[in-house]
mmCIF file of C-alpha atoms in Angstrom:
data_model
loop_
_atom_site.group_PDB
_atom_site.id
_atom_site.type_symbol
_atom_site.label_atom_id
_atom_site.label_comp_id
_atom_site.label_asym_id
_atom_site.label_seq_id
_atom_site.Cartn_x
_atom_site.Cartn_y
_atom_site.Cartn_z
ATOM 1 C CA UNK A 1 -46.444 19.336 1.913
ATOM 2 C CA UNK A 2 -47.346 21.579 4.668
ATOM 3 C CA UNK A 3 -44.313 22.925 7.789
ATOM 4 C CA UNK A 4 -44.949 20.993 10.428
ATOM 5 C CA UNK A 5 -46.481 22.777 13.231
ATOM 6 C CA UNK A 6 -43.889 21.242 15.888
ATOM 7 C CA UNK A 7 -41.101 22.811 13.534
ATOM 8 C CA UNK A 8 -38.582 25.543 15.182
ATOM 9 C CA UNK A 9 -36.437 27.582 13.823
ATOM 10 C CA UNK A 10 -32.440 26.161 14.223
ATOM 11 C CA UNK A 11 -28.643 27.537 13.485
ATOM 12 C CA UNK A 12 -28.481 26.867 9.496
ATOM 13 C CA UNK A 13 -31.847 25.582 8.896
ATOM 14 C CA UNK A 14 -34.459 27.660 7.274
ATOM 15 C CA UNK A 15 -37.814 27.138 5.571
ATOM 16 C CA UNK A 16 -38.918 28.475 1.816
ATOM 17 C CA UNK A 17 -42.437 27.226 0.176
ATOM 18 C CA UNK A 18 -42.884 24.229 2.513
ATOM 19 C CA UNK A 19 -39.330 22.920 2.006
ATOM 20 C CA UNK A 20 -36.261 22.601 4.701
ATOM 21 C CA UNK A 21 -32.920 23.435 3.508
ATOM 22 C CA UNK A 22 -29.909 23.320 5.813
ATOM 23 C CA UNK A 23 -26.660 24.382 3.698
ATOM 24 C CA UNK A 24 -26.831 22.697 0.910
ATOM 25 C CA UNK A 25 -29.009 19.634 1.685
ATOM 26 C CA UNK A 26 -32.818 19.636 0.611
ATOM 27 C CA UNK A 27 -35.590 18.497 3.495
ATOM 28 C CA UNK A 28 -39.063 17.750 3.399
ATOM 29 C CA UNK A 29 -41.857 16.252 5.424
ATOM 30 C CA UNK A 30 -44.230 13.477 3.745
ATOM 31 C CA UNK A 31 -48.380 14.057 4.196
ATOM 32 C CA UNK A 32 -49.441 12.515 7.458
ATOM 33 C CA UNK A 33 -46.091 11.760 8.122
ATOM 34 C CA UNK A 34 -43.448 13.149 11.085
ATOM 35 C CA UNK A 35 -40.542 11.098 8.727
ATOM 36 C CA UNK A 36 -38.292 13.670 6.996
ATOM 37 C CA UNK A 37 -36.517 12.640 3.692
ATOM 38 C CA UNK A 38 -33.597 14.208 3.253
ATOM 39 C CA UNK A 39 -32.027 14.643 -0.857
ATOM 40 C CA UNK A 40 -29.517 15.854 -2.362
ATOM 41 C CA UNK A 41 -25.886 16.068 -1.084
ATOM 42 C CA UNK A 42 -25.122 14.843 2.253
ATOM 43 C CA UNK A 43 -25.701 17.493 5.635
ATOM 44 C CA UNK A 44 -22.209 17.074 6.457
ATOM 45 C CA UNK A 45 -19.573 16.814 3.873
ATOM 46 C CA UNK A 46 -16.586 14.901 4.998
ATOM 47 C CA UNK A 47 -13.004 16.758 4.796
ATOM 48 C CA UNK A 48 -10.187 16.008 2.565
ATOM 49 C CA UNK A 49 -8.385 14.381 5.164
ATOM 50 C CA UNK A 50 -11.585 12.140 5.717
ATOM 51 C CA UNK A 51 -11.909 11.474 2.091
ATOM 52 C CA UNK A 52 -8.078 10.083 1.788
ATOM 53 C CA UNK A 53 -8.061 8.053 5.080
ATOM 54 C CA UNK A 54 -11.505 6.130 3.575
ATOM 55 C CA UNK A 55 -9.951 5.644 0.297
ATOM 56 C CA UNK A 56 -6.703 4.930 1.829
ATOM 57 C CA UNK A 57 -8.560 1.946 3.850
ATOM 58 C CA UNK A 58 -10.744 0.837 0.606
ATOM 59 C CA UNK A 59 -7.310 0.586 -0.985
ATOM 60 C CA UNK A 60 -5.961 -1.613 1.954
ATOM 61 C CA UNK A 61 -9.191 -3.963 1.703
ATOM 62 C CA UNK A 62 -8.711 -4.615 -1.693
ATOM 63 C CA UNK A 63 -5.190 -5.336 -1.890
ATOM 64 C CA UNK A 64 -5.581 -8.243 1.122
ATOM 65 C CA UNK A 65 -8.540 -9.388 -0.839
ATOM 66 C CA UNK A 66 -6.391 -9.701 -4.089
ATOM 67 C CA UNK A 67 -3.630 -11.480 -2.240
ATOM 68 C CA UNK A 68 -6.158 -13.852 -0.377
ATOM 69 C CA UNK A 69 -8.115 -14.709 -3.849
ATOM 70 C CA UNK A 70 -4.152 -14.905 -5.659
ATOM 71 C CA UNK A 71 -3.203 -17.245 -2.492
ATOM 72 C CA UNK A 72 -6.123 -19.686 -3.610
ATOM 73 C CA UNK A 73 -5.579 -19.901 -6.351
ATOM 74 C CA UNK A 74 -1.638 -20.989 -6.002
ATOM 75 C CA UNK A 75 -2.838 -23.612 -3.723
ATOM 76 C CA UNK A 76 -5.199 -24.945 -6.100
ATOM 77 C CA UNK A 77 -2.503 -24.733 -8.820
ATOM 78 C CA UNK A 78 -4.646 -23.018 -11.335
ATOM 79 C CA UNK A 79 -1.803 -20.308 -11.906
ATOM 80 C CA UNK A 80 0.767 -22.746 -12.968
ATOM 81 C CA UNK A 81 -0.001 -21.994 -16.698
ATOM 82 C CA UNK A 82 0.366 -18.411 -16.008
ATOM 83 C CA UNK A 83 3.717 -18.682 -14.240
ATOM 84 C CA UNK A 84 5.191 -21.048 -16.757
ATOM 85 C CA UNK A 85 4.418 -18.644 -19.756
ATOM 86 C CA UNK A 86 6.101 -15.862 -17.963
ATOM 87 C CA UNK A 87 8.895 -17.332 -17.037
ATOM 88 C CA UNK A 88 10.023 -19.069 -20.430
ATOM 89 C CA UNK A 89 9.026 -15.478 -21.985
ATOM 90 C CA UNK A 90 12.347 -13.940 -20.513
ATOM 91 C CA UNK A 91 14.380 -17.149 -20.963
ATOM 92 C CA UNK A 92 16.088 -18.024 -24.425
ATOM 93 C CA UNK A 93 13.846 -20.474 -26.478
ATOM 94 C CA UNK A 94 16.868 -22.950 -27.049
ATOM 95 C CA UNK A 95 18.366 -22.181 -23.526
ATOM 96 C CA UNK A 96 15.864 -22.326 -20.492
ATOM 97 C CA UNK A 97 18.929 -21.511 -18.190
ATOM 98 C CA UNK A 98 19.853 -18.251 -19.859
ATOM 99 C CA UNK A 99 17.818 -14.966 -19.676
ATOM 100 C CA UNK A 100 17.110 -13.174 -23.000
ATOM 101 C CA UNK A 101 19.250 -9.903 -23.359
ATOM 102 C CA UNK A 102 22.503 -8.698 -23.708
ATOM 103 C CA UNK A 103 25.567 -10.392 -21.236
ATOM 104 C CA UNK A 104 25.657 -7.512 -18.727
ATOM 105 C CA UNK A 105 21.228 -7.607 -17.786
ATOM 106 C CA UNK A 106 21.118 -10.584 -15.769
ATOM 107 C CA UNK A 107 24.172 -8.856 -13.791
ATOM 108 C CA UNK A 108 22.558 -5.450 -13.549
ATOM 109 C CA UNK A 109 19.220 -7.956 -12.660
ATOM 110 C CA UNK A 110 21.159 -9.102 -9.537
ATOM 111 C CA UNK A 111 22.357 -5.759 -8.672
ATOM 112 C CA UNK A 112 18.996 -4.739 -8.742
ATOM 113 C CA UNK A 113 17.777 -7.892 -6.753
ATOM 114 C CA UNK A 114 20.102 -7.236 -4.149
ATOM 115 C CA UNK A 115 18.285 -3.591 -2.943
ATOM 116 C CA UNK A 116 15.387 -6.376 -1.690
ATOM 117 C CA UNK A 117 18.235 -8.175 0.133
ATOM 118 C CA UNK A 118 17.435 -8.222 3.832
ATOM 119 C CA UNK A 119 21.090 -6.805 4.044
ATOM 120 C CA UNK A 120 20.560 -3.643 1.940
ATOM 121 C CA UNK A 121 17.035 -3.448 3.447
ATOM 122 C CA UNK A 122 18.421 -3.626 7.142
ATOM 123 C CA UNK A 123 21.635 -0.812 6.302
ATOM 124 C CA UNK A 124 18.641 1.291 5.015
ATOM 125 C CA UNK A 125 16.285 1.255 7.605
ATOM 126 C CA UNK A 126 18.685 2.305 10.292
ATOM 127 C CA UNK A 127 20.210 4.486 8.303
ATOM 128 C CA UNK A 128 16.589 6.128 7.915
ATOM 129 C CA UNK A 129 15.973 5.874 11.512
ATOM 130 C CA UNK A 130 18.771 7.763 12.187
ATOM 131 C CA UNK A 131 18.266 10.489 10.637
ATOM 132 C CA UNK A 132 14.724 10.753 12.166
ATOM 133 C CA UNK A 133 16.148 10.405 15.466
ATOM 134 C CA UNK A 134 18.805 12.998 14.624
ATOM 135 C CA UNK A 135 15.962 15.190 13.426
ATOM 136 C CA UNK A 136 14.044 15.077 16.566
ATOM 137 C CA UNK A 137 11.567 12.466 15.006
ATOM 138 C CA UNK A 138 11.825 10.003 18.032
ATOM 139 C CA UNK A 139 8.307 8.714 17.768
ATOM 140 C CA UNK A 140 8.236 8.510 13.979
ATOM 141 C CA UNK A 141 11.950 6.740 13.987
ATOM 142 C CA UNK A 142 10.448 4.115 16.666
ATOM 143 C CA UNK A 143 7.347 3.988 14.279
ATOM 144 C CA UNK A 144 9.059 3.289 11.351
ATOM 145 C CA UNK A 145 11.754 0.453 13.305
ATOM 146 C CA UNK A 146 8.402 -1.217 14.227
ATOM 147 C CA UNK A 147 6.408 -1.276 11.013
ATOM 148 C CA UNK A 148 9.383 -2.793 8.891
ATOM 149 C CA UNK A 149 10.350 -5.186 11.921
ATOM 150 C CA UNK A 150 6.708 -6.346 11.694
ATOM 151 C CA UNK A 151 6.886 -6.900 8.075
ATOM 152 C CA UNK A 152 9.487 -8.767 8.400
ATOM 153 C CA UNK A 153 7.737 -11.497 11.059
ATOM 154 C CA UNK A 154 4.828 -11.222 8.652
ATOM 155 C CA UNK A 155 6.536 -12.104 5.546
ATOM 156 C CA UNK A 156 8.510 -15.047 7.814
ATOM 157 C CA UNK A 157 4.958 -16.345 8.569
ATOM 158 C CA UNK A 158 3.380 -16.111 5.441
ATOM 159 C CA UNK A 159 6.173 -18.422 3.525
ATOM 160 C CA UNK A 160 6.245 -20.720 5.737
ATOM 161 C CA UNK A 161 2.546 -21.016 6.065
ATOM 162 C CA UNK A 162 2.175 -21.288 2.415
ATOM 163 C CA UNK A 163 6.119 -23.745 1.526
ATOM 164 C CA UNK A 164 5.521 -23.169 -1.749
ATOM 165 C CA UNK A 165 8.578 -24.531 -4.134
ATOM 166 C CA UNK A 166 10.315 -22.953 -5.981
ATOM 167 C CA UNK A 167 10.290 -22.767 -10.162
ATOM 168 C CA UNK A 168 12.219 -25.786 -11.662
ATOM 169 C CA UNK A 169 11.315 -24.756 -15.114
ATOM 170 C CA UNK A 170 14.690 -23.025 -15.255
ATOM 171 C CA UNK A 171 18.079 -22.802 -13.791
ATOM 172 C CA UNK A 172 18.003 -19.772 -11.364
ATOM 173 C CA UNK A 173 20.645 -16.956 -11.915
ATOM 174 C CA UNK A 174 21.171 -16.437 -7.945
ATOM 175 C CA UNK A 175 21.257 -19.091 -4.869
ATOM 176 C CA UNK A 176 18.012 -19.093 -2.428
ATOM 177 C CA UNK A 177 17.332 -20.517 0.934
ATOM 178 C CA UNK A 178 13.171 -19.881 1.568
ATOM 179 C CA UNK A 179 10.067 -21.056 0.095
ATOM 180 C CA UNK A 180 8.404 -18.997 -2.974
ATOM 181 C CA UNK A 181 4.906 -18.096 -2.243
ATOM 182 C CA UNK A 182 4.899 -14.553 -1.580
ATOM 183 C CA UNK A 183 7.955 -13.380 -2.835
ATOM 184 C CA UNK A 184 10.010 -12.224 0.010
ATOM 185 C CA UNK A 185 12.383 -9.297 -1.926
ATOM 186 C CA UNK A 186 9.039 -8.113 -3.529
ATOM 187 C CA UNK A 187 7.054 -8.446 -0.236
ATOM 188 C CA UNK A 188 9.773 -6.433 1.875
ATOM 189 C CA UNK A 189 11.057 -3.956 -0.921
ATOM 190 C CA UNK A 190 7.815 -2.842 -0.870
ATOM 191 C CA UNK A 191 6.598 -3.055 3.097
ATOM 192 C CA UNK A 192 10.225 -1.207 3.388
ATOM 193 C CA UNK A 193 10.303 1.148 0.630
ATOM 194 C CA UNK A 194 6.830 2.522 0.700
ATOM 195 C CA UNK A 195 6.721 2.205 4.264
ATOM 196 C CA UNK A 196 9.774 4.632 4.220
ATOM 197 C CA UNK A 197 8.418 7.001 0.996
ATOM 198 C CA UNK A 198 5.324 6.852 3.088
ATOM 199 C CA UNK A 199 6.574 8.005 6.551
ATOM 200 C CA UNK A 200 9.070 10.169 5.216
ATOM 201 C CA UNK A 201 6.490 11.843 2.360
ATOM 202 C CA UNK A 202 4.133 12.543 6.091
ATOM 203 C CA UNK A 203 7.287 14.379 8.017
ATOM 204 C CA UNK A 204 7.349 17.236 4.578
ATOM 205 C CA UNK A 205 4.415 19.277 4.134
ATOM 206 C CA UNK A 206 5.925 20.322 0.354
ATOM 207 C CA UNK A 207 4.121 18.598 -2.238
ATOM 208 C CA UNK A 208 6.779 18.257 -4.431
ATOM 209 C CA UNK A 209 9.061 16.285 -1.654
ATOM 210 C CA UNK A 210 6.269 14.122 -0.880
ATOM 211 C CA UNK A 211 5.937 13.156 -4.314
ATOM 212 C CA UNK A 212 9.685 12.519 -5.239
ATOM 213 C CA UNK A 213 9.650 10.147 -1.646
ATOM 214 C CA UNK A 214 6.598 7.911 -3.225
ATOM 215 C CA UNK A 215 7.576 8.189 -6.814
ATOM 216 C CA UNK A 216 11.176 6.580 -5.977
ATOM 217 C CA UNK A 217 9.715 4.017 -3.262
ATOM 218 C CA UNK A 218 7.594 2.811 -6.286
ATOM 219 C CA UNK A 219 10.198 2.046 -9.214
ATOM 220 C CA UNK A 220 12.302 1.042 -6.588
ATOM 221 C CA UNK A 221 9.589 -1.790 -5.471
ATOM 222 C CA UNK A 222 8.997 -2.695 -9.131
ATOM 223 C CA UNK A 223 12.580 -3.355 -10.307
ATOM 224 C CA UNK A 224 13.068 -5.555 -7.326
ATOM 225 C CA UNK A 225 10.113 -7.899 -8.375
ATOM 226 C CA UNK A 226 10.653 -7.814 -11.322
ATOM 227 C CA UNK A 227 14.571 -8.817 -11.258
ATOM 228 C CA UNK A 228 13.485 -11.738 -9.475
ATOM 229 C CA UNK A 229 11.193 -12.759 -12.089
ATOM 230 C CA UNK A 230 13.850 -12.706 -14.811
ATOM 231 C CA UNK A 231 16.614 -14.221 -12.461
ATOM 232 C CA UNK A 232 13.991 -17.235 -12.429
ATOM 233 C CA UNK A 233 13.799 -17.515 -8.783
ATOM 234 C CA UNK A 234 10.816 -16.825 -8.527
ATOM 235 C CA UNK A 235 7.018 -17.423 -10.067
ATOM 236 C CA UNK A 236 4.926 -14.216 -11.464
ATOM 237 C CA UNK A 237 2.173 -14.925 -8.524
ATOM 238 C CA UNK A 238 4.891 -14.802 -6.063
ATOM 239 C CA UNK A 239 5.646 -11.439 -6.665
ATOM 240 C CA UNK A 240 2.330 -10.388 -7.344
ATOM 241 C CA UNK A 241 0.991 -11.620 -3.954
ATOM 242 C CA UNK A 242 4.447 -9.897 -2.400
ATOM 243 C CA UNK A 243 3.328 -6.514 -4.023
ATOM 244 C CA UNK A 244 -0.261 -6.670 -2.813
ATOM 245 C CA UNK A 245 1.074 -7.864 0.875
ATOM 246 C CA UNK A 246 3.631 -5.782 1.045
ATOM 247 C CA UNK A 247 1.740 -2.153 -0.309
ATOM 248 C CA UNK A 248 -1.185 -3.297 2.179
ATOM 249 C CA UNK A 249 1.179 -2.863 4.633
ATOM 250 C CA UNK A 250 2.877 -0.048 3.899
ATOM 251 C CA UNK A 251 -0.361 2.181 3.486
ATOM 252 C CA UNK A 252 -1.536 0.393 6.949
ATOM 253 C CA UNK A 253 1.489 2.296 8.290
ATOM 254 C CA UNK A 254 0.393 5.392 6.924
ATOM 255 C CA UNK A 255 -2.478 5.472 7.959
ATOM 256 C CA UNK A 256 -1.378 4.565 11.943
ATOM 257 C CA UNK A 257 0.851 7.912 11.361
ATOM 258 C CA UNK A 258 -1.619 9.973 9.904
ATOM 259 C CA UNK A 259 -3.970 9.225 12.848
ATOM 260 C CA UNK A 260 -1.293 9.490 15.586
ATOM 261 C CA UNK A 261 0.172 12.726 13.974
ATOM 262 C CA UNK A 262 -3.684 14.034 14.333
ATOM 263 C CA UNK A 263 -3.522 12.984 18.046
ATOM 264 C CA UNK A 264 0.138 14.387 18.577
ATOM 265 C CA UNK A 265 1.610 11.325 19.411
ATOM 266 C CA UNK A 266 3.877 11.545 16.399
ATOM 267 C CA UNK A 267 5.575 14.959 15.021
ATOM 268 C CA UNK A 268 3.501 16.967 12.366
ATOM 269 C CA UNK A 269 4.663 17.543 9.469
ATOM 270 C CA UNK A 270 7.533 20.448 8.874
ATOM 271 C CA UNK A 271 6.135 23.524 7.572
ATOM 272 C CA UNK A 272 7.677 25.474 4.750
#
């Protein structure tokens, strides 16, 4: 392997013993050949910004694919088994209609329930928004307003598009009005409450902070779905497919802020 008599010298590039090396990447030129082959690690490494937004967006596509495979399956009825076996395993074997535990859980259950309440959820958010617009955080209040409002036509549209009923295995603990299929506290605890830990963690440049926003945005997500799987108002898959939905969307919205924070359109984070 012979250097190529059309070869010029460049900023970074630099030949040794027939072989073109530019930073850390390894070049050569086949016999007979003008083709260069390029090995080793990649001529431009992408940042750590890069790096999250792509896994940030691998995350997304996987979590829509999830739901959509989860959605088929509900409609075919294949996860009826499934649902049944979770919902009788929190139930009292002699007494469908009464959860398993001690008399005060299914009340602390619909305490818990109630933070996915579009109530609760709607006091929150403006309370949120609020304080971002006392803060000076105009475009990341009016970001925030939108991606929950959103969520909310989405989840709407999904229910209805799916009507799935609800369990009649057992008696439910609480009253509902909607269809089941995705769970509508799950899907909008967690569109609301990661979308929040989300857009709040991105206004804090302190690790810790960010981390205390997500951690709580996560139990606080779980709980939710998982009260209304022991209240019996709801199938497992529902809330499954309402976690997957609902966490798509949230890191959507994080992503939209990350990019307009990069472009200025939103305030940067505060600096320590």
């Amino acid at each position: 392997m012979k250097r190529p008599a059309s070869a010029s010298a460049s900023p970074g590039l630099h030949w040794r013993n027939d072989t073109l090396t530019y930073r850390d990447t390894t070049a050569w030129v086949l016999p007979g050949s003008d083709q260069m082959r390029v090995f080793g690690q990649p001529i431009a490494k992408l940042s750590q910004a890069e790096t999250r937004l792509f896994a940030s967006i691998l995350t997304i596509a996987a979590l829509l694919l999830a739901f959509g495979l989860l959605a088929e399956e509900v409609i075919e009825g294949e996860t009826l088994p499934f649902d049944r076996k979770l919902l009788l395993a929190v139930r009292q074997a002699g007494n469908p209609g009464v959860p398993i535990g001690p008399p005060w859980l299914p009340e602390a259950a619909r305490d818990i329930s109630a933070l996915g309440s579009t109530i609760v959820l709607g006091i929150l958010l403006l309370a949120v928004v609020g304080y971002l617009l006392l803060t000076r955080r105009r475009a990341a209040a009016w970001l925030m307003l939108g991606a929950v409002s959103s969520g909310v036509a989405l989840n709407s549209l999904l229910k209805f598009s799916f009507a799935r009923p609800r369990p009649d295995l057992v008696v439910p603990a609480v009253r509902v009005f909607t269809a089941s299929f995705p769970s509508g506290h799950a899907t909008m605890s967690a569109i609301t409450y990661l979308t929040l830990g989300a857009l709040l963690a991105r206004t804090h440049s302190e690790i810790p902070v960010r981390i205390y926003f997500m951690t709580l945005a996560g139990m606080l997500t779980v709980l939710v779905g998982l009260s209304r799987i022991y209240l019996g108002v709801h199938y497992p898959t529902d809330v499954l497919a309402g976690w997957c939905i609902g966490t798509a969307w949230a890191m959507g919205c994080w992503v939209l802020m990350t990019w307009l924070q990069r472009g200025g359109q939103v305030e940067p984070p505060e600096k320590s």
